[in-house]
Coordinates of C-alpha atoms in Angstrom, one line a residue:
X815 CA 35.3 -58.8 -30.0
X816 CA 36.4 -56.0 -32.3
X817 CA 36.2 -58.3 -35.4
X818 CA 32.7 -59.3 -34.6
X819 CA 31.7 -55.7 -34.2
X820 CA 33.0 -54.8 -37.6
X821 CA 31.5 -57.8 -39.2
X822 CA 28.0 -57.1 -37.8
X823 CA 28.0 -53.4 -38.3
X824 CA 29.9 -52.5 -41.5
X825 CA 29.6 -55.5 -43.8
X826 CA 26.6 -55.7 -46.1
X827 CA 26.1 -58.6 -48.5
X828 CA 29.8 -59.5 -48.3
X829 CA 30.9 -55.9 -49.1
X830 CA 32.0 -53.0 -47.0
X831 CA 29.2 -50.4 -46.7
X832 CA 29.9 -47.6 -49.1
X833 CA 28.7 -44.9 -46.7
X834 CA 31.0 -46.2 -44.0
X835 CA 34.1 -46.1 -46.1
X836 CA 33.1 -42.7 -47.4
X837 CA 33.1 -41.6 -43.8
X838 CA 36.6 -43.0 -43.5
X839 CA 37.8 -41.5 -46.7
X840 CA 38.6 -44.9 -48.4
X841 CA 36.5 -45.4 -51.5
X842 CA 39.2 -47.1 -53.7
X843 CA 40.2 -50.0 -51.5
X844 CA 39.2 -53.6 -51.7
X845 CA 38.3 -54.8 -48.2
X846 CA 37.5 -58.3 -47.4
X847 CA 36.2 -58.9 -43.8
X848 CA 35.6 -62.2 -42.1
X849 CA 36.1 -63.8 -38.7
X850 CA 39.7 -64.9 -39.6
X851 CA 40.8 -61.7 -41.2
X852 CA 39.9 -58.1 -40.2
X853 CA 42.6 -56.0 -42.0
X854 CA 42.6 -54.8 -45.7
X855 CA 44.7 -56.8 -48.2
X856 CA 45.8 -53.8 -50.1
X857 CA 46.4 -51.0 -47.7
X858 CA 48.7 -48.1 -48.5
X859 CA 51.2 -47.5 -45.7
X860 CA 50.9 -43.7 -45.9
X861 CA 47.3 -43.7 -44.8
X862 CA 47.4 -46.6 -42.3
X863 CA 47.9 -44.6 -39.2
X864 CA 45.0 -42.2 -40.0
X865 CA 42.6 -45.1 -40.8
X866 CA 43.4 -47.0 -37.6
X867 CA 42.7 -43.8 -35.6
X868 CA 39.3 -43.4 -37.1
X869 CA 38.4 -47.1 -36.6
X870 CA 39.5 -46.7 -32.9
X871 CA 37.3 -43.6 -32.4
X872 CA 34.3 -45.4 -33.9
X873 CA 34.8 -48.4 -31.7
X874 CA 35.4 -46.3 -28.6
X875 CA 32.2 -44.3 -29.3
X876 CA 30.2 -47.6 -29.7
X877 CA 31.6 -48.9 -26.4
X878 CA 30.6 -45.7 -24.6
X879 CA 27.1 -45.9 -25.9
X880 CA 26.8 -49.6 -25.1
X881 CA 28.1 -49.1 -21.5
X882 CA 25.7 -46.1 -21.0
X883 CA 22.7 -48.2 -22.0
X884 CA 23.8 -51.1 -19.8
X885 CA 24.2 -48.8 -16.8
X886 CA 20.8 -47.2 -17.4
X887 CA 19.1 -50.7 -17.5
X888 CA 20.8 -51.8 -14.3
X889 CA 19.9 -48.6 -12.6
X890 CA 16.2 -49.0 -13.5
X891 CA 16.2 -52.6 -12.2
X892 CA 17.9 -51.6 -8.9
X893 CA 15.5 -48.7 -8.3
X894 CA 12.6 -51.0 -9.0
X895 CA 13.8 -53.3 -6.2
X896 CA 14.5 -50.6 -3.5
X897 CA 12.0 -48.0 -4.4
X898 CA 9.2 -46.8 -2.2
X899 CA 6.9 -49.6 -0.9
X900 CA 3.2 -49.5 -1.8
X901 CA 0.6 -49.3 1.0
X902 CA 0.1 -53.1 0.7
X903 CA 3.9 -53.7 1.0
X904 CA 4.1 -51.5 4.1
X905 CA 1.2 -53.3 5.7
X906 CA 2.8 -56.7 5.1
X907 CA 6.0 -55.4 6.6
X908 CA 4.2 -54.1 9.7
X909 CA 2.4 -57.3 10.2
X910 CA 5.6 -59.3 10.1
X911 CA 7.7 -57.0 12.3
X912 CA 5.4 -55.6 14.9
X913 CA 4.3 -58.8 16.7
X914 CA 7.9 -59.9 17.2
X915 CA 8.8 -56.6 18.7
X916 CA 5.8 -56.7 21.1
X917 CA 6.7 -60.3 22.1
X918 CA 10.2 -59.3 22.9
X919 CA 9.4 -56.1 24.9
X920 CA 5.8 -55.9 26.0
X921 CA 6.3 -58.1 29.1
X922 CA 8.7 -55.5 30.5
X923 CA 5.8 -53.1 30.9
X924 CA 4.6 -55.5 33.6
X925 CA 7.7 -57.2 34.9
X926 CA 11.0 -56.2 36.4
X927 CA 14.0 -58.4 37.2
X928 CA 14.7 -56.5 40.4
X929 CA 17.2 -59.0 41.7
X930 CA 19.5 -58.3 38.7
X931 CA 19.0 -54.5 38.7
X932 CA 21.6 -51.9 39.7
X933 CA 22.6 -52.1 43.4
X934 CA 22.9 -48.8 45.3
X935 CA 25.5 -49.7 47.9
X936 CA 26.0 -47.8 51.2
X937 CA 28.3 -48.6 54.2
X938 CA 25.4 -50.1 56.1
X939 CA 23.4 -51.9 53.4
X940 CA 22.0 -51.6 49.9
X941 CA 18.9 -50.6 48.0
X942 CA 17.5 -51.8 44.6
X943 CA 14.6 -50.1 42.8
X944 CA 11.8 -50.9 40.4
X945 CA 10.6 -47.3 39.8
X946 CA 10.1 -44.4 37.5
X947 CA 13.0 -42.1 36.7
X948 CA 12.6 -38.5 35.4
X949 CA 15.9 -38.7 33.5
X950 CA 16.0 -41.7 31.1
X951 CA 19.8 -41.8 31.6
X952 CA 19.2 -42.9 35.2
X953 CA 17.8 -46.3 34.0
X954 CA 20.3 -49.2 33.9
X955 CA 18.6 -51.0 31.0
X956 CA 15.9 -50.4 28.4
X957 CA 13.8 -53.1 30.2
X958 CA 13.9 -51.1 33.5
X959 CA 12.9 -47.9 31.6
X960 CA 10.0 -49.7 30.0
X961 CA 8.7 -50.8 33.4
X962 CA 9.3 -47.4 35.0
X963 CA 7.5 -45.7 32.1
X964 CA 4.6 -48.2 32.3
X965 CA 3.9 -47.6 36.0
X966 CA 4.1 -43.9 35.5
X967 CA 1.9 -43.7 32.4
X968 CA -0.8 -45.8 34.2
X969 CA -0.6 -43.7 37.3
X970 CA 0.0 -46.9 39.4
X971 CA 0.6 -44.9 42.7
X972 CA 3.2 -47.5 43.5
X973 CA 7.0 -47.8 43.5
X974 CA 8.9 -50.9 44.8
X975 CA 12.3 -51.3 46.3
X976 CA 14.3 -53.8 48.4
X977 CA 16.2 -52.5 51.4
X978 CA 19.0 -54.6 52.9
X979 CA 20.4 -53.4 56.3
X980 CA 23.4 -55.3 57.7
X981 CA 23.4 -56.2 61.4
X982 CA 23.6 -53.0 63.5
X983 CA 23.1 -50.9 60.3
X984 CA 20.7 -48.0 60.3
X985 CA 18.4 -46.6 57.6
X986 CA 18.8 -43.1 59.0
X987 CA 15.9 -40.9 60.1
X988 CA 14.2 -39.5 57.0
X989 CA 10.8 -38.7 55.4
X990 CA 9.2 -38.9 52.0
X991 CA 7.6 -35.8 50.4
X992 CA 5.4 -37.5 47.9
X993 CA 4.6 -41.0 49.2
X994 CA 3.4 -43.2 52.1
X995 CA 5.6 -46.2 52.7
X996 CA 4.6 -49.8 53.4
X997 CA 7.2 -52.4 54.1
X998 CA 7.3 -56.2 54.5
X999 CA 10.2 -57.7 56.4
X1000 CA 11.5 -60.9 54.7
X1001 CA 14.3 -61.7 57.2
X1002 CA 16.0 -60.4 60.3
X1003 CA 14.8 -58.2 63.1
X1004 CA 14.5 -54.4 63.2
X1005 CA 13.7 -51.7 65.6
X1006 CA 11.5 -48.9 64.1
X1007 CA 11.0 -45.3 65.2
X1008 CA 8.2 -42.9 64.1
X1009 CA 8.0 -39.3 65.1
X1010 CA 4.5 -37.8 65.1
X1011 CA 3.6 -34.2 64.3
X1012 CA 5.1 -31.8 66.8
X1013 CA 7.5 -34.5 68.1
X1014 CA 5.2 -35.0 71.1
X1015 CA 4.8 -38.7 70.4
X1016 CA 7.6 -41.1 69.4
X1017 CA 6.4 -44.5 68.6
X1018 CA 9.0 -47.3 68.7
X1019 CA 8.5 -51.0 68.1
X1020 CA 10.3 -54.2 67.0
X1021 CA 9.4 -56.2 63.9
X1022 CA 10.4 -59.7 62.8
X1023 CA 10.1 -61.6 59.5
X1024 CA 6.6 -61.7 58.1
X1025 CA 5.4 -58.5 59.7
X1026 CA 4.4 -55.2 58.1
X1027 CA 5.4 -51.6 58.8
X1028 CA 3.7 -48.4 57.7
X1029 CA 4.9 -44.7 57.5
X1030 CA 2.5 -42.0 56.4
X1031 CA 3.7 -39.4 54.0
X1032 CA 6.0 -36.7 55.5
X1033 CA 6.4 -38.6 58.7
X1034 CA 9.9 -38.9 60.1
X1035 CA 11.0 -42.5 60.7
X1036 CA 14.1 -44.7 61.0
X1037 CA 14.8 -48.5 60.7
X1038 CA 17.6 -50.1 62.7
X1039 CA 18.8 -53.7 62.1
X1040 CA 19.1 -55.2 65.6
X1041 CA 19.5 -58.9 65.0
X1042 CA 22.5 -61.0 64.2
X1043 CA 21.5 -61.4 60.5
X1044 CA 20.9 -58.8 57.9
X1045 CA 17.4 -57.3 57.6
X1046 CA 15.8 -57.5 54.2
X1047 CA 12.6 -55.4 53.5
X1048 CA 10.4 -55.2 50.5
X1049 CA 9.1 -51.6 50.4
X1050 CA 6.2 -50.1 48.5
X1051 CA 5.8 -46.4 48.1
X1052 CA 2.5 -44.7 47.0
X1053 CA 3.9 -42.8 44.0
X1054 CA 4.4 -43.5 40.4
X1055 CA 6.6 -40.4 40.0
X1056 CA 10.2 -40.3 41.1
X1057 CA 10.3 -40.8 44.9
X1058 CA 11.4 -37.7 46.8
X1059 CA 13.1 -38.2 50.2
X1060 CA 15.1 -36.1 52.6
X1061 CA 17.4 -37.6 55.2
X1062 CA 18.0 -35.8 58.5
X1063 CA 21.7 -35.4 58.0
X1064 CA 21.1 -33.8 54.6
X1065 CA 18.5 -31.5 56.1
X1066 CA 21.0 -30.5 58.9
X1067 CA 24.0 -29.8 56.6
X1068 CA 21.7 -27.9 54.2
X1069 CA 20.8 -25.5 57.1
X1070 CA 23.1 -22.4 57.8
X1071 CA 25.1 -23.1 60.9
X1072 CA 23.8 -20.0 62.7
X1073 CA 20.2 -21.1 62.1
X1074 CA 20.9 -24.6 63.3
X1075 CA 22.6 -23.2 66.4
X1076 CA 19.7 -20.9 67.2
X1077 CA 17.2 -23.8 66.7
X1078 CA 19.1 -26.4 68.8
X1079 CA 20.7 -24.1 71.3
X1080 CA 23.6 -26.5 72.0
X1081 CA 26.2 -26.0 74.6
X1082 CA 29.0 -24.1 72.8
X1083 CA 26.5 -22.6 70.4
X1084 CA 27.6 -22.2 66.8
X1085 CA 31.1 -23.6 67.6
X1086 CA 29.5 -26.9 68.5
X1087 CA 27.6 -26.9 65.2
X1088 CA 30.9 -26.4 63.4
X1089 CA 32.2 -29.7 64.9
X1090 CA 29.9 -31.6 62.6
X1091 CA 31.6 -32.8 59.5
X1092 CA 29.6 -34.0 56.5
X1093 CA 30.8 -37.5 55.4
X1094 CA 31.9 -37.9 51.8
X1095 CA 29.8 -41.0 51.3
X1096 CA 26.0 -40.9 51.4
X1097 CA 24.8 -42.0 54.8
X1098 CA 21.4 -43.2 53.8
X1099 CA 22.1 -46.6 55.3
X1100 CA 24.7 -45.9 57.9
X1101 CA 27.2 -48.1 59.8
X1102 CA 30.2 -46.3 61.2
X1103 CA 33.4 -48.3 61.7
X1104 CA 33.8 -47.0 65.2
X1105 CA 30.1 -47.6 66.2
X1106 CA 31.0 -49.2 69.5
X1107 CA 33.0 -46.1 70.5
X1108 CA 30.1 -43.8 69.7
X1109 CA 27.3 -45.6 71.7
X1110 CA 27.4 -46.4 75.4
X1111 CA 23.9 -47.9 75.7
X1112 CA 21.3 -48.7 73.1
X1113 CA 17.7 -49.3 74.2
X1114 CA 15.1 -50.9 71.8
X1115 CA 12.0 -50.2 73.7
X1116 CA 8.4 -50.9 72.5
X1117 CA 5.6 -48.3 72.7
X1118 CA 2.1 -49.0 73.8
X1119 CA -0.1 -51.1 71.4
X1120 CA -2.4 -48.2 70.8
X1121 CA 0.4 -46.3 69.2
X1122 CA 2.3 -49.2 67.6
X1123 CA -0.6 -50.7 65.7
X1124 CA -1.0 -47.4 63.8
X1125 CA 2.3 -48.2 62.0
X1126 CA 2.6 -52.0 62.4
X1127 CA 0.7 -55.2 61.4
X1128 CA 1.5 -58.8 62.2
X1129 CA 0.7 -60.2 58.8
X1130 CA 2.3 -63.5 59.5
X1131 CA 0.1 -64.0 62.6
X1132 CA -3.1 -62.8 60.9
X1133 CA -6.1 -64.9 59.8
X1134 CA -5.4 -67.3 56.9
X1135 CA -7.9 -67.5 54.1
X1136 CA -7.5 -71.0 52.9
X1137 CA -8.4 -72.1 49.3
X1138 CA -8.0 -75.5 47.5
X1139 CA -4.8 -74.3 45.9
X1140 CA -3.2 -71.9 48.4
X1141 CA -3.5 -69.3 51.2
X1142 CA -4.0 -65.5 51.3
X1143 CA -3.3 -63.3 54.3
X1144 CA -4.2 -59.6 54.5
X1145 CA -3.0 -56.3 56.0
X1146 CA -5.9 -54.2 54.9
X1147 CA -8.8 -52.0 55.7
X1148 CA -12.2 -53.7 56.5
X1149 CA -15.3 -51.6 56.8
X1150 CA -16.5 -51.6 60.4
X1151 CA -13.5 -53.7 61.3
X1152 CA -15.3 -56.9 60.1
X1153 CA -13.1 -60.0 60.8
X1154 CA -10.4 -58.0 62.5
X1155 CA -9.2 -58.2 66.2
X1156 CA -8.8 -55.0 68.3
X1157 CA -5.2 -54.3 67.3
X1158 CA -5.8 -55.0 63.6
X1159 CA -8.8 -52.6 63.6
X1160 CA -6.3 -49.8 64.7
X1161 CA -4.1 -50.5 61.7
X1162 CA -7.2 -50.7 59.4
X1163 CA -8.4 -47.3 60.5
X1164 CA -4.9 -45.8 60.2
X1165 CA -4.8 -46.9 56.6
X1166 CA -8.2 -45.5 55.8
X1167 CA -7.6 -42.2 57.5
X1168 CA -4.4 -41.5 55.5
X1169 CA -4.7 -40.6 51.8
X1170 CA -3.4 -42.9 49.1
X1171 CA -2.4 -45.8 51.3
X1172 CA -2.0 -49.5 50.2
X1173 CA -3.5 -52.8 50.9
X1174 CA -0.9 -55.5 51.4
X1175 CA -1.2 -59.3 51.4
X1176 CA 0.8 -62.5 51.0
X1177 CA -0.3 -65.0 48.4
X1178 CA 0.9 -68.6 48.7
X1179 CA 0.1 -70.8 45.7
X1180 CA 0.7 -74.5 46.1
X1181 CA 2.8 -76.3 43.4
X1182 CA 0.7 -76.6 40.2
X1183 CA -1.9 -74.3 41.8
X1184 CA -3.5 -71.3 40.0
X1185 CA -4.7 -67.9 41.2
X1186 CA -7.5 -67.9 38.6
X1187 CA -8.1 -65.0 36.2
X1188 CA -9.5 -62.0 37.9
X1189 CA -9.4 -58.2 38.0
X1190 CA -9.7 -55.4 40.6
X1191 CA -12.2 -52.6 40.3
X1192 CA -10.4 -50.1 42.5
X1193 CA -6.7 -50.8 42.6
X1194 CA -3.5 -51.4 40.6
X1195 CA -1.5 -54.4 41.9
X1196 CA 2.2 -54.9 42.3
X1197 CA 3.9 -58.0 43.6
X1198 CA 7.3 -59.4 44.6
X1199 CA 8.3 -63.1 44.3
X1200 CA 9.7 -64.3 47.7
X1201 CA 10.1 -68.0 46.8
X1202 CA 9.2 -70.5 44.0
X1203 CA 8.5 -69.7 40.4
X1204 CA 5.4 -69.1 38.3
X1205 CA 3.8 -68.1 35.0
X1206 CA 1.8 -64.9 34.6
X1207 CA -0.8 -64.0 32.1
X1208 CA -2.4 -60.5 31.5
X1209 CA -5.3 -59.5 29.3
X1210 CA -5.5 -55.8 28.9
X1211 CA -5.1 -52.9 26.5
X1212 CA -2.1 -54.4 24.7
X1213 CA -1.2 -58.0 23.8
X1214 CA 1.2 -59.5 26.3
X1215 CA 2.6 -63.1 26.0
X1216 CA 2.5 -65.2 29.1
X1217 CA 5.8 -64.7 31.0
X1218 CA 7.7 -66.4 33.8
X1219 CA 8.7 -65.0 37.2
X1220 CA 11.1 -66.2 39.8
X1221 CA 12.6 -65.1 43.1
X1222 CA 13.3 -61.4 43.2
X1223 CA 11.1 -60.5 40.3
X1224 CA 8.5 -57.7 40.4
X1225 CA 5.2 -57.7 38.5
X1226 CA 2.5 -55.1 37.9
X1227 CA -1.2 -55.4 36.9
X1228 CA -2.9 -52.2 36.0
X1229 CA -6.4 -51.5 37.3
X1230 CA -9.1 -53.4 35.4
X1231 CA -6.7 -55.8 33.6
X1232 CA -7.5 -59.5 33.9
X1233 CA -4.6 -61.5 35.2
X1234 CA -3.7 -64.9 36.5
X1235 CA -0.7 -66.5 38.3
X1236 CA 0.3 -70.2 38.0
X1237 CA 2.8 -72.0 40.3
X1238 CA 5.1 -73.9 38.0
X1239 CA 7.8 -75.2 40.4
X1240 CA 7.9 -78.2 42.6
X1241 CA 7.9 -75.8 45.6
X1242 CA 5.1 -73.4 46.5
X1243 CA 5.0 -69.9 45.1
X1244 CA 5.0 -67.2 47.7
X1245 CA 4.6 -63.5 46.9
X1246 CA 4.0 -60.2 48.8
X1247 CA 1.3 -58.2 47.0
X1248 CA 0.4 -54.5 47.2
X1249 CA -2.8 -52.9 46.0
X1250 CA -3.3 -49.1 45.5
X1251 CA -6.2 -48.6 47.8
X1252 CA -6.7 -47.8 51.4
X1253 CA -10.3 -48.8 51.1
X1254 CA -11.8 -52.3 50.9
X1255 CA -10.3 -54.1 47.9
X1256 CA -12.9 -55.0 45.2
X1257 CA -12.2 -58.0 43.0
X1258 CA -14.1 -60.2 40.5
X1259 CA -12.9 -63.7 39.6
X1260 CA -13.6 -65.4 36.2
X1261 CA -15.8 -68.2 37.6
X1262 CA -17.8 -65.6 39.6
X1263 CA -18.6 -63.5 36.6
X1264 CA -19.5 -66.6 34.5
X1265 CA -21.9 -67.8 37.2
X1266 CA -23.4 -64.3 37.6
X1267 CA -24.1 -63.9 33.8
X1268 CA -27.3 -65.5 32.5
X1269 CA -26.9 -68.6 30.5
X1270 CA -28.8 -67.2 27.5
X1271 CA -26.5 -64.2 27.5
X1272 CA -23.5 -66.5 27.4
X1273 CA -25.1 -68.6 24.7
X1274 CA -25.6 -65.6 22.5
X1275 CA -22.1 -64.3 23.2
X1276 CA -20.1 -67.6 22.6
X1277 CA -22.5 -69.1 20.0
X1278 CA -23.1 -72.2 22.1
X1279 CA -26.3 -73.8 23.2
X1280 CA -27.6 -72.5 26.4
X1281 CA -27.6 -75.9 28.1
X1282 CA -23.9 -76.2 27.5
X1283 CA -23.2 -73.6 30.2
X1284 CA -24.7 -76.0 32.8
X1285 CA -21.5 -77.9 32.6
X1286 CA -19.7 -75.1 34.5
X1287 CA -20.0 -76.2 38.2
X1288 CA -20.7 -74.0 41.2
X1289 CA -18.5 -75.0 44.1
X1290 CA -19.3 -74.5 47.8
X1291 CA -15.6 -73.6 48.4
X1292 CA -14.2 -70.5 46.8
X1293 CA -12.0 -71.4 43.9
X1294 CA -10.0 -68.1 43.8
X1295 CA -6.8 -70.2 44.3
X1296 CA -7.4 -73.7 42.9
X1297 CA -5.7 -76.9 41.7
X1298 CA -6.5 -79.1 38.7

């Protein structure tokens, strides 16, 4: 390498450059340089060490310059590759990355795998939530946070939870500051108590699977599992903020003992109050180990119908609205009580008189059936899958790919968004639905708005000949839930 450098840089027409050797101080030497020989033939020993040093310095300088140039070229190439992107480059990057992100996450704005969410366990049962949390750290997963944020942002006025109470367990007396509560009993048997304003009226009643319970905001109530199997409720609360609840035991232990004594006036006074010991574990769902020692006689009486039906509805035993592809049953308000029996009218009026109540219903879609695309004028919708499996589609303010739901899943449709539900299993798809209105629910199906729109308007919109829209049939039977 060194020989080639000398040959190319200091040899000129077969002779050594005069200026070069002048620089070295060797004008009187005969140098002959070729690829096979790079050292002088007549080189005096006394100057050899000096000459070699100067040659080394020249070569070293040349290497430094060559290396610097190479590094500079490589740096320019590298910077050209990783430098700031142009507007067009950034646009291309956004187009490629954003859809994949939406497809991976957008469904969780409208769906929650409640059955696999965090279980809050108590000695007498368990609770799971699909709800908004004020502190993001309280969410178990990013998917749960996306759902909670979604229902809060859209002011859904709904929170959903499942409550399991083991046999003889008790959801202790409590009330909710910021929500009415609606519940649907999936299994078991429960005894309910509701205390009206002033405590003058205590309404108690028994519920079995398929029936609905209702507790107005700030109304004290309890739920006791009285059957041989566990009770399982699906509960809806009329708030999209974090639910605020106070249990009676927490209220008691939060009260100064002298105030509690003066209020209750027990035998023994404040000394009796001091005998109460606050348990270490949360008693929200309670089942003491010595329950049989504590209770001598338990009565699960039923109040008069006029009181019970304010807080209770026999949804399973109500009228069935039958469609070609399924069945709907309603626990709802109907103006002037149209289509309701005497007891159902009491419940209907109770819903309408309390602010921010919900309409509940069960929707059964036969295998391969479809709840056709529709939207609601006056309510958000939230649902829970009881059995079967399905496919859901939403058309709203953001693109959402069709997604699947199964047992224990929760779904949410914001007001005004068009949505549909297909049954995709061999078994029927059964869901409990809640709508954020205590008034009469207002809904419009796709076939209804196509039939209601003039053919010439549709022709202009879809760029098809007007006569083509005569191919869309009008059925005598409502196709809200249909089959192919």
